Amino acid sequence: MKKNLYREFKNLFNKDAENAWFSPGRVNLIGEHIDYNGGLVMPCAITFGTYVVAATNDDGMFRFRSLNFEDKLDISLQQDYKKTGESWFNYPLGIINYFLKDGHQLQGLDLLYYGDIPISSGLSSSASIEVVTAYALNDLFNCGYSKLDLVKLGKEVENVFIGVNCGIMDQFAVAFGEKDKALMLNCDTLEYKAVDSNLGEHVLAIINTNKPRKLAESKYNERVQECQAALKALQQELNIQNLCDIDSTALKRYQHLIKDEVVLKRARHVIEENDRVKLAAEALASSNLAEFGRLMYASHNSLKNLYEVSGEELDAIVEYSKIDPNVAGARMTGAGFGGCAIALVKESAFDNFSKAVAAYYTDKIGYAPSVYSSLIGDGVGLLKEVVGNL
Ligand code: GLA
C-alpha cells in the first residue's frame, strides 16, 4: 500500500483514527454464475483490497471520504437511508443502514477509504468495501455479529440497497479467504473447506481487460431470472430447490421440461459448470494442473457460448493463452461483460506471458490490458493483522 492512511486521516479530520481494517478482493478459480444457483465455487482472496481507517465522533454525523474518489458524503445519523446516485459511498451507507435496522445503537463516524482493487474490474471491489465496513462497525460498536453474519449482511445490502441480485460468493471469499488457499464453498449449505492452491510451478495471472463495464448489472439480473425460470420448469417434475441440485446426466433426462431455448442454454451452463468444479477440486488435490487448466478452458467456453457473458476482450485473452505453451489454462473470472480473466502461467515464463498477451490483446482490441501476478491473501480483519503495520 502506497498511502499512509493514518496521516491522511489526520489531515482530513484533524484528529487521530481509532483503528484501521482491510478487506481483500477476490478471484474465482472456477464455478462461475453458480453461487445464486446453490452450487460449488472455488474463489480465493487476493492481496489487492479496500482499506478503511475510522474514528467515532460526538456530533452524530457519518462522514465518508475516499482517496480514490472526489465525491464525499456528510450525513446525519438517522433511521433509514436510501441509495442516492451511483457513488461509492452507497456501499458503506447501505451497511450502516442494516446495522441500524437491526437495532444497533451507533454513534457518528468519520471514515476514510482507500482501495487498490482496479475499479469495475470484476475483482469484487463492492463486496470488499461492504465487508470491510461491516467488520469495522462490528468492532467499533461491539455488535456481536459473527463473520458469517457480516457476509450475509453484505450480500443483503448488495441485493436490496444496491439492487444487484448477486449470490454470496464474493462477500464470503473476501471475509473467509486464507493466504495461499482456495475456498471450496457450497453456496447452498455455506459449508466450506480451505484447500491448498497448489499451483506447482505455475502462478495465477490476472489480466484486466480495462473494458468499461456497461449494462453489467441489468444483464446480471437477467441471468439470475433466466436461472429461476429454468428451475421453475424443472420443478414441474423434480423436487429440487436449486439448479445445482441435479447433475448434467439428470438435466439431459429432464431438459424437455425447459421449453425456452435460451433458458435451457443457461441451465446447461450452470449444471455442467457445477460438475466441472467437482472435477477441478479433484485435479487440484492431485496437483493435476493440466486437467485443472482443461476445465478452466471448458468453463470459459461455456460462459461464452451458453451463458453469453464473455465478450471479445475476455475471449482474446483466452485465445492467446491457448497458443502459449506456458499456460495451463485460462478463463474469465467473476460476472463477465468485461472485467478480468485469469490464467495459470509457468512462473519462469510470467514476464514473457505478460508482454505477449498484452501485445496480442492490444493488436486485436485497440488498447492495452493490465496484467498482474496475483498473490492469494487473507480475508478481512484489522489492518495490522492482515497486512501488517503501516
Ligand atoms: C458476481 C457476483 C457473484 C457471482 C459472480 C459470478 O461477482 O457478485 O455473486 O454470481 O458474479 O460467478
Tab-separated table of C-alpha atoms in Angstrom, residues 12-385:
chain	number	residue	atom	x	y	z
A	12	LEU	CA	-8.648	15.401	6.738
A	13	PHE	CA	-10.363	15.177	10.105
A	14	ASN	CA	-7.900	16.918	12.400
A	15	LYS	CA	-7.784	14.051	14.868
A	16	ASP	CA	-6.330	10.558	15.180
A	17	ALA	CA	-8.017	7.484	13.741
A	18	GLU	CA	-9.003	4.801	16.245
A	19	ASN	CA	-8.134	1.856	14.059
A	20	ALA	CA	-7.721	0.533	10.515
A	21	TRP	CA	-9.167	-2.510	8.743
A	22	PHE	CA	-8.562	-4.266	5.439
A	23	SER	CA	-10.694	-6.461	3.213
A	24	PRO	CA	-9.305	-8.065	0.060
A	25	GLY	CA	-10.904	-8.503	-3.343
A	26	ARG	CA	-11.230	-11.956	-4.865
A	27	VAL	CA	-10.774	-14.043	-7.979
A	28	ASN	CA	-12.777	-17.153	-8.673
A	29	LEU	CA	-10.747	-20.103	-9.962
A	30	ILE	CA	-13.809	-21.953	-11.265
A	31	GLY	CA	-17.568	-22.183	-10.652
A	32	GLU	CA	-18.961	-19.099	-12.364
A	33	HIS	CA	-22.574	-17.947	-12.064
A	34	ILE	CA	-23.075	-20.823	-9.688
A	35	ASP	CA	-23.468	-19.175	-6.301
A	36	TYR	CA	-27.048	-17.980	-6.825
A	37	ASN	CA	-27.881	-21.494	-8.073
A	38	GLY	CA	-26.797	-23.217	-4.868
A	39	GLY	CA	-23.709	-24.996	-6.199
A	40	LEU	CA	-19.943	-25.175	-5.675
A	41	VAL	CA	-17.466	-22.359	-6.257
A	42	MET	CA	-13.714	-22.027	-5.752
A	43	PRO	CA	-12.715	-18.417	-5.048
A	44	CYS	CA	-9.552	-17.034	-3.395
A	45	ALA	CA	-8.975	-13.716	-1.670
A	46	ILE	CA	-6.270	-11.599	-3.319
A	47	THR	CA	-3.827	-9.122	-1.863
A	48	PHE	CA	-5.485	-6.112	-3.537
A	49	GLY	CA	-8.249	-4.743	-1.371
A	50	THR	CA	-10.016	-1.947	0.487
A	51	TYR	CA	-8.577	-0.160	3.494
A	52	VAL	CA	-10.624	1.876	5.939
A	53	VAL	CA	-9.485	3.985	8.877
A	54	ALA	CA	-12.131	5.341	11.212
A	55	ALA	CA	-12.911	7.147	14.433
A	56	THR	CA	-16.184	7.788	16.222
A	57	ASN	CA	-17.358	11.367	16.701
A	58	ASP	CA	-19.777	13.069	19.074
A	59	ASP	CA	-21.653	15.195	16.573
A	60	GLY	CA	-23.864	12.405	15.191
A	61	MET	CA	-22.543	12.628	11.634
A	62	PHE	CA	-21.284	9.993	9.222
A	63	ARG	CA	-18.530	11.435	7.077
A	64	PHE	CA	-17.325	9.329	4.159
A	65	ARG	CA	-14.098	10.186	2.378
A	66	SER	CA	-12.053	8.268	-0.163
A	67	LEU	CA	-8.559	8.697	-1.538
A	68	ASN	CA	-9.802	7.207	-4.823
A	69	PHE	CA	-12.870	9.329	-5.485
A	70	GLU	CA	-13.602	13.017	-5.172
A	71	ASP	CA	-17.220	12.584	-4.157
A	72	LYS	CA	-17.859	12.515	-0.451
A	73	LEU	CA	-20.849	12.422	1.851
A	74	ASP	CA	-21.681	14.016	5.195
A	75	ILE	CA	-24.971	12.721	6.529
A	76	SER	CA	-26.516	12.862	9.977
A	77	LEU	CA	-27.372	9.773	11.969
A	78	GLN	CA	-30.976	8.909	11.119
A	79	GLN	CA	-33.107	5.771	10.935
A	80	ASP	CA	-33.471	4.964	7.269
A	81	TYR	CA	-31.100	5.709	4.413
A	82	LYS	CA	-31.732	5.264	0.694
A	83	LYS	CA	-29.270	4.753	-2.114
A	84	THR	CA	-28.518	8.072	-3.784
A	85	GLY	CA	-26.971	8.127	-7.263
A	86	GLU	CA	-24.176	5.744	-8.166
A	87	SER	CA	-21.493	6.948	-5.757
A	88	TRP	CA	-19.101	4.615	-3.962
A	89	PHE	CA	-20.406	5.689	-0.525
A	90	ASN	CA	-23.718	3.901	-1.127
A	91	TYR	CA	-21.996	0.645	-0.118
A	92	PRO	CA	-20.920	1.775	3.359
A	93	LEU	CA	-24.179	3.691	3.757
A	94	GLY	CA	-26.119	0.508	2.990
A	95	ILE	CA	-24.130	-1.364	5.640
A	96	ILE	CA	-24.803	1.321	8.251
A	97	ASN	CA	-28.478	1.185	7.330
A	98	TYR	CA	-28.602	-2.532	8.115
A	99	PHE	CA	-26.833	-2.145	11.446
A	100	LEU	CA	-29.403	0.496	12.386
A	101	LYS	CA	-32.330	-1.611	11.138
A	102	ASP	CA	-31.041	-4.460	13.285
A	103	GLY	CA	-31.429	-2.196	16.318
A	104	HIS	CA	-27.780	-1.326	16.986
A	105	GLN	CA	-27.072	1.978	18.689
A	106	LEU	CA	-24.421	3.627	16.548
A	107	GLN	CA	-22.539	6.833	17.063
A	108	GLY	CA	-21.375	9.225	14.357
A	109	LEU	CA	-18.266	8.100	12.453
A	110	ASP	CA	-15.524	9.634	10.362
A	111	LEU	CA	-14.317	7.172	7.745
A	112	LEU	CA	-11.521	7.309	5.204
A	113	TYR	CA	-11.312	4.643	2.481
A	114	TYR	CA	-8.593	3.680	0.071
A	115	GLY	CA	-8.706	0.806	-2.408
A	116	ASP	CA	-6.113	-0.709	-4.721
A	117	ILE	CA	-8.502	-3.084	-6.490
A	118	PRO	CA	-8.872	-1.823	-10.059
A	119	ILE	CA	-12.399	-0.332	-10.167
A	120	SER	CA	-15.090	-2.170	-12.150
A	121	SER	CA	-12.655	-4.946	-12.882
A	122	GLY	CA	-14.789	-7.788	-11.569
A	123	LEU	CA	-12.448	-8.388	-8.621
A	124	SER	CA	-15.205	-7.612	-6.100
A	125	SER	CA	-14.383	-4.108	-5.027
A	126	SER	CA	-18.008	-3.743	-3.918
A	127	ALA	CA	-18.029	-6.851	-1.700
A	128	SER	CA	-14.698	-5.689	-0.326
A	129	ILE	CA	-15.995	-2.255	0.732
A	130	GLU	CA	-19.186	-3.769	2.144
A	131	VAL	CA	-17.381	-6.365	4.204
A	132	VAL	CA	-14.643	-4.052	5.461
A	133	THR	CA	-17.259	-1.530	6.599
A	134	ALA	CA	-19.374	-4.178	8.321
A	135	TYR	CA	-16.296	-5.615	10.016
A	136	ALA	CA	-15.139	-2.197	11.237
A	137	LEU	CA	-18.581	-1.245	12.567
A	138	ASN	CA	-18.903	-4.588	14.327
A	139	ASP	CA	-15.541	-3.972	16.018
A	140	LEU	CA	-16.117	-0.317	16.869
A	141	PHE	CA	-19.586	-0.769	18.354
A	142	ASN	CA	-19.242	-4.328	19.714
A	143	CYS	CA	-22.309	-5.511	17.827
A	144	GLY	CA	-21.533	-9.192	18.294
A	145	TYR	CA	-22.038	-10.345	14.696
A	146	SER	CA	-20.157	-13.425	13.536
A	147	LYS	CA	-18.107	-13.228	10.357
A	148	LEU	CA	-20.808	-15.212	8.572
A	149	ASP	CA	-23.460	-12.717	9.737
A	150	LEU	CA	-21.354	-9.932	8.205
A	151	VAL	CA	-21.097	-11.853	4.931
A	152	LYS	CA	-24.885	-12.279	4.795
A	153	LEU	CA	-25.396	-8.642	5.679
A	154	GLY	CA	-23.059	-7.562	2.854
A	155	LYS	CA	-24.991	-9.684	0.365
A	156	GLU	CA	-28.299	-8.260	1.610
A	157	VAL	CA	-27.006	-4.719	1.083
A	158	GLU	CA	-25.953	-5.591	-2.463
A	159	ASN	CA	-29.332	-7.257	-3.216
A	160	VAL	CA	-31.731	-4.805	-1.586
A	161	PHE	CA	-29.964	-1.467	-1.036
A	162	ILE	CA	-27.861	-1.500	-4.216
A	163	GLY	CA	-30.201	-3.645	-6.344
A	164	VAL	CA	-27.875	-6.333	-7.753
A	165	ASN	CA	-29.186	-9.874	-7.175
A	166	CYS	CA	-25.743	-11.375	-6.611
A	167	GLY	CA	-25.060	-14.607	-4.775
A	168	ILE	CA	-22.903	-14.969	-1.683
A	169	MET	CA	-19.543	-15.952	-3.205
A	170	ASP	CA	-17.836	-12.550	-3.226
A	171	GLN	CA	-18.677	-11.500	0.311
A	172	PHE	CA	-17.821	-14.979	1.544
A	173	ALA	CA	-14.465	-15.085	-0.233
A	174	VAL	CA	-13.320	-11.673	0.932
A	175	ALA	CA	-14.281	-12.488	4.514
A	176	PHE	CA	-13.051	-16.075	4.829
A	177	GLY	CA	-10.147	-16.119	2.352
A	178	GLU	CA	-6.822	-17.535	3.545
A	179	LYS	CA	-3.300	-16.950	2.324
A	180	ASP	CA	-2.334	-19.472	-0.371
A	181	LYS	CA	-5.668	-21.272	-0.151
A	182	ALA	CA	-8.717	-21.555	-2.354
A	183	LEU	CA	-12.122	-21.907	-0.727
A	184	MET	CA	-14.306	-24.821	-1.808
A	185	LEU	CA	-17.651	-23.308	-0.901
A	186	ASN	CA	-21.040	-24.947	-1.121
A	187	CYS	CA	-23.271	-21.940	-1.733
A	188	ASP	CA	-26.381	-23.787	-0.591
A	189	THR	CA	-25.218	-25.011	2.820
A	190	LEU	CA	-22.372	-22.445	3.187
A	191	GLU	CA	-20.049	-25.264	4.265
A	192	TYR	CA	-16.538	-24.667	3.041
A	193	LYS	CA	-13.010	-26.037	3.041
A	194	ALA	CA	-9.841	-24.023	2.573
A	195	VAL	CA	-7.757	-26.133	0.168
A	196	ASP	CA	-4.117	-25.617	-0.768
A	197	SER	CA	-3.998	-23.672	-4.004
A	198	ASN	CA	-1.288	-25.968	-5.128
A	199	LEU	CA	-0.279	-24.435	-8.434
A	200	GLY	CA	3.090	-26.202	-8.635
A	201	GLU	CA	5.399	-24.350	-10.977
A	202	HIS	CA	2.553	-22.036	-12.029
A	203	VAL	CA	1.409	-18.652	-10.779
A	204	LEU	CA	-2.002	-17.118	-11.104
A	205	ALA	CA	-2.038	-14.247	-13.581
A	206	ILE	CA	-4.867	-11.724	-13.514
A	207	ILE	CA	-5.464	-9.936	-16.795
A	208	ASN	CA	-7.731	-6.908	-16.651
A	209	THR	CA	-9.468	-6.140	-19.964
A	210	ASN	CA	-9.739	-2.485	-18.884
A	211	LYS	CA	-13.073	-2.523	-20.660
A	212	PRO	CA	-15.529	-0.122	-19.068
A	213	ARG	CA	-18.388	-2.326	-17.894
A	214	LYS	CA	-21.737	-1.247	-19.284
A	215	LEU	CA	-25.140	-2.744	-18.538
A	216	ALA	CA	-23.388	-5.347	-16.417
A	217	GLU	CA	-25.891	-5.069	-13.583
A	218	SER	CA	-29.020	-5.396	-15.695
A	219	LYS	CA	-27.561	-8.308	-17.690
A	220	TYR	CA	-26.519	-9.976	-14.443
A	221	ASN	CA	-30.032	-9.692	-13.041
A	222	GLU	CA	-31.396	-11.038	-16.348
A	223	ARG	CA	-29.248	-14.179	-15.989
A	224	VAL	CA	-30.496	-14.659	-12.421
A	225	GLN	CA	-34.083	-14.528	-13.728
A	226	GLU	CA	-33.336	-16.984	-16.538
A	227	CYS	CA	-31.980	-19.440	-13.984
A	228	GLN	CA	-35.103	-19.004	-11.879
A	229	ALA	CA	-37.212	-19.766	-14.975
A	230	ALA	CA	-35.170	-22.944	-15.635
A	231	LEU	CA	-35.577	-24.059	-12.025
A	232	LYS	CA	-39.323	-23.480	-12.147
A	233	ALA	CA	-39.630	-25.548	-15.327
A	234	LEU	CA	-37.653	-28.458	-13.812
A	235	GLN	CA	-39.670	-28.292	-10.593
A	236	GLN	CA	-42.721	-29.459	-12.556
A	237	GLU	CA	-41.319	-32.961	-12.176
A	238	LEU	CA	-38.344	-32.693	-9.843
A	239	ASN	CA	-38.347	-31.932	-6.143
A	240	ILE	CA	-35.336	-29.578	-6.151
A	241	GLN	CA	-34.590	-26.200	-4.556
A	242	ASN	CA	-31.617	-25.155	-6.714
A	243	LEU	CA	-30.481	-25.775	-10.278
A	244	CYS	CA	-27.279	-27.277	-8.888
A	245	ASP	CA	-29.266	-29.974	-7.056
A	246	ILE	CA	-29.028	-32.015	-10.284
A	247	ASP	CA	-26.071	-33.014	-12.449
A	248	SER	CA	-25.701	-32.928	-16.217
A	249	THR	CA	-26.916	-36.525	-16.640
A	250	ALA	CA	-30.166	-35.665	-14.870
A	251	LEU	CA	-30.505	-32.475	-16.905
A	252	LYS	CA	-30.365	-34.497	-20.132
A	253	ARG	CA	-33.248	-36.608	-18.858
A	254	TYR	CA	-35.416	-33.654	-17.865
A	255	GLN	CA	-34.395	-30.931	-20.287
A	256	HIS	CA	-37.624	-31.371	-22.309
A	257	LEU	CA	-39.335	-29.523	-19.433
A	258	ILE	CA	-37.470	-26.324	-20.340
A	259	LYS	CA	-39.205	-25.059	-23.461
A	260	ASP	CA	-37.279	-21.832	-23.932
A	261	GLU	CA	-34.036	-22.464	-25.827
A	262	VAL	CA	-32.149	-19.586	-24.199
A	263	VAL	CA	-33.211	-20.652	-20.715
A	264	LEU	CA	-32.052	-24.197	-21.482
A	265	LYS	CA	-28.620	-22.912	-22.532
A	266	ARG	CA	-28.316	-21.035	-19.219
A	267	ALA	CA	-29.311	-24.133	-17.247
A	268	ARG	CA	-26.795	-26.271	-19.142
A	269	HIS	CA	-24.002	-23.873	-18.295
A	270	VAL	CA	-24.874	-23.810	-14.611
A	271	ILE	CA	-25.293	-27.542	-14.170
A	272	GLU	CA	-22.261	-28.529	-16.249
A	273	GLU	CA	-20.125	-25.870	-14.557
A	274	ASN	CA	-21.082	-27.254	-11.170
A	275	ASP	CA	-19.946	-30.715	-12.330
A	276	ARG	CA	-16.680	-29.143	-13.510
A	277	VAL	CA	-15.987	-27.671	-10.069
A	278	LYS	CA	-16.123	-31.163	-8.544
A	279	LEU	CA	-13.600	-32.391	-11.139
A	280	ALA	CA	-11.445	-29.297	-10.633
A	281	ALA	CA	-11.291	-29.931	-6.880
A	282	GLU	CA	-10.014	-33.466	-7.558
A	283	ALA	CA	-7.498	-32.155	-10.082
A	284	LEU	CA	-6.188	-29.549	-7.633
A	285	ALA	CA	-5.935	-32.095	-4.815
A	286	SER	CA	-3.821	-34.381	-7.014
A	287	SER	CA	-1.783	-31.455	-8.437
A	288	ASN	CA	-3.035	-32.285	-11.921
A	289	LEU	CA	-2.674	-28.780	-13.320
A	290	ALA	CA	-3.132	-29.928	-16.912
A	291	GLU	CA	-6.613	-31.231	-16.059
A	292	PHE	CA	-7.376	-28.142	-13.980
A	293	GLY	CA	-6.395	-25.981	-16.954
A	294	ARG	CA	-8.554	-28.014	-19.332
A	295	LEU	CA	-11.535	-27.431	-17.029
A	296	MET	CA	-10.789	-23.695	-16.969
A	297	TYR	CA	-10.911	-23.549	-20.756
A	298	ALA	CA	-14.137	-25.573	-20.777
A	299	SER	CA	-15.612	-23.184	-18.229
A	300	HIS	CA	-14.726	-20.187	-20.369
A	301	ASN	CA	-16.202	-21.800	-23.452
A	302	SER	CA	-19.457	-22.411	-21.669
A	303	LEU	CA	-19.600	-18.855	-20.282
A	304	LYS	CA	-19.026	-17.610	-23.806
A	305	ASN	CA	-21.409	-19.839	-25.739
A	306	LEU	CA	-24.086	-20.991	-23.306
A	307	TYR	CA	-24.211	-18.264	-20.671
A	308	GLU	CA	-23.198	-15.464	-23.056
A	309	VAL	CA	-21.440	-13.256	-20.516
A	310	SER	CA	-17.996	-13.078	-22.120
A	311	GLY	CA	-17.050	-10.681	-24.918
A	312	GLU	CA	-14.311	-10.178	-27.490
A	313	GLU	CA	-11.938	-8.686	-24.882
A	314	LEU	CA	-12.076	-11.636	-22.477
A	315	ASP	CA	-12.100	-14.079	-25.403
A	316	ALA	CA	-8.930	-12.506	-26.836
A	317	ILE	CA	-7.070	-13.208	-23.575
A	318	VAL	CA	-8.212	-16.820	-23.526
A	319	GLU	CA	-7.422	-17.258	-27.241
A	320	TYR	CA	-3.875	-16.041	-26.645
A	321	SER	CA	-3.480	-18.292	-23.588
A	322	LYS	CA	-4.382	-21.349	-25.647
A	323	ILE	CA	-1.469	-20.792	-28.017
A	324	ASP	CA	1.074	-20.119	-25.267
A	325	PRO	CA	2.676	-23.432	-24.191
A	326	ASN	CA	3.487	-21.960	-20.769
A	327	VAL	CA	-0.182	-21.511	-19.879
A	328	ALA	CA	-2.058	-24.452	-18.334
A	329	GLY	CA	-5.496	-22.849	-18.546
A	330	ALA	CA	-7.376	-19.559	-18.633
A	331	ARG	CA	-10.890	-18.239	-18.254
A	332	MET	CA	-12.872	-15.153	-17.455
A	333	THR	CA	-13.490	-14.680	-13.736
A	334	GLY	CA	-16.422	-13.022	-11.974
A	335	ALA	CA	-19.633	-11.837	-13.572
A	336	GLY	CA	-18.162	-11.169	-17.039
A	337	PHE	CA	-19.204	-8.410	-19.502
A	338	GLY	CA	-15.624	-7.098	-19.267
A	339	GLY	CA	-13.615	-7.286	-16.089
A	340	CYS	CA	-10.776	-9.768	-15.669
A	341	ALA	CA	-9.546	-13.098	-16.920
A	342	ILE	CA	-7.199	-15.391	-15.012
A	343	ALA	CA	-4.519	-17.705	-16.368
A	344	LEU	CA	-2.254	-20.329	-14.831
A	345	VAL	CA	1.168	-19.405	-16.137
A	346	LYS	CA	4.561	-21.067	-15.550
A	347	GLU	CA	6.304	-18.793	-13.077
A	348	SER	CA	9.534	-18.772	-15.093
A	349	ALA	CA	7.597	-17.572	-18.169
A	350	PHE	CA	5.414	-14.971	-16.475
A	351	ASP	CA	7.216	-11.915	-17.880
A	352	ASN	CA	7.067	-13.263	-21.420
A	353	PHE	CA	3.419	-14.134	-20.995
A	354	SER	CA	2.674	-10.701	-19.671
A	355	LYS	CA	4.252	-8.954	-22.647
A	356	ALA	CA	2.899	-11.348	-25.271
A	357	VAL	CA	-0.705	-11.363	-24.027
A	358	ALA	CA	-0.657	-7.557	-23.842
A	359	ALA	CA	0.651	-7.300	-27.421
A	360	TYR	CA	-1.917	-9.812	-28.745
A	361	TYR	CA	-4.752	-8.057	-26.924
A	362	THR	CA	-3.738	-4.551	-27.935
A	363	ASP	CA	-3.454	-5.602	-31.559
A	364	LYS	CA	-6.932	-7.109	-31.515
A	365	ILE	CA	-8.830	-4.757	-29.226
A	366	GLY	CA	-7.077	-1.438	-29.740
A	367	TYR	CA	-5.965	-0.653	-26.189
A	368	ALA	CA	-3.807	-2.385	-23.592
A	369	PRO	CA	-4.874	-4.714	-20.791
A	370	SER	CA	-3.214	-4.707	-17.344
A	371	VAL	CA	-1.501	-7.892	-16.237
A	372	TYR	CA	-0.797	-8.742	-12.587
A	373	SER	CA	0.749	-11.696	-10.873
A	374	SER	CA	-1.639	-12.277	-8.031
A	375	LEU	CA	-0.877	-13.252	-4.516
A	376	ILE	CA	-3.546	-15.181	-2.705
A	377	GLY	CA	-4.033	-13.436	0.613
A	378	ASP	CA	-6.047	-13.410	3.821
A	379	GLY	CA	-9.640	-12.348	4.360
A	380	VAL	CA	-10.970	-9.305	6.217
A	381	GLY	CA	-9.513	-8.191	9.536
A	382	LEU	CA	-7.730	-5.494	11.446
A	383	LEU	CA	-5.192	-3.989	9.076
A	384	LYS	CA	-2.284	-4.749	11.399
A	385	GLU	CA	-3.292	-8.430	11.498
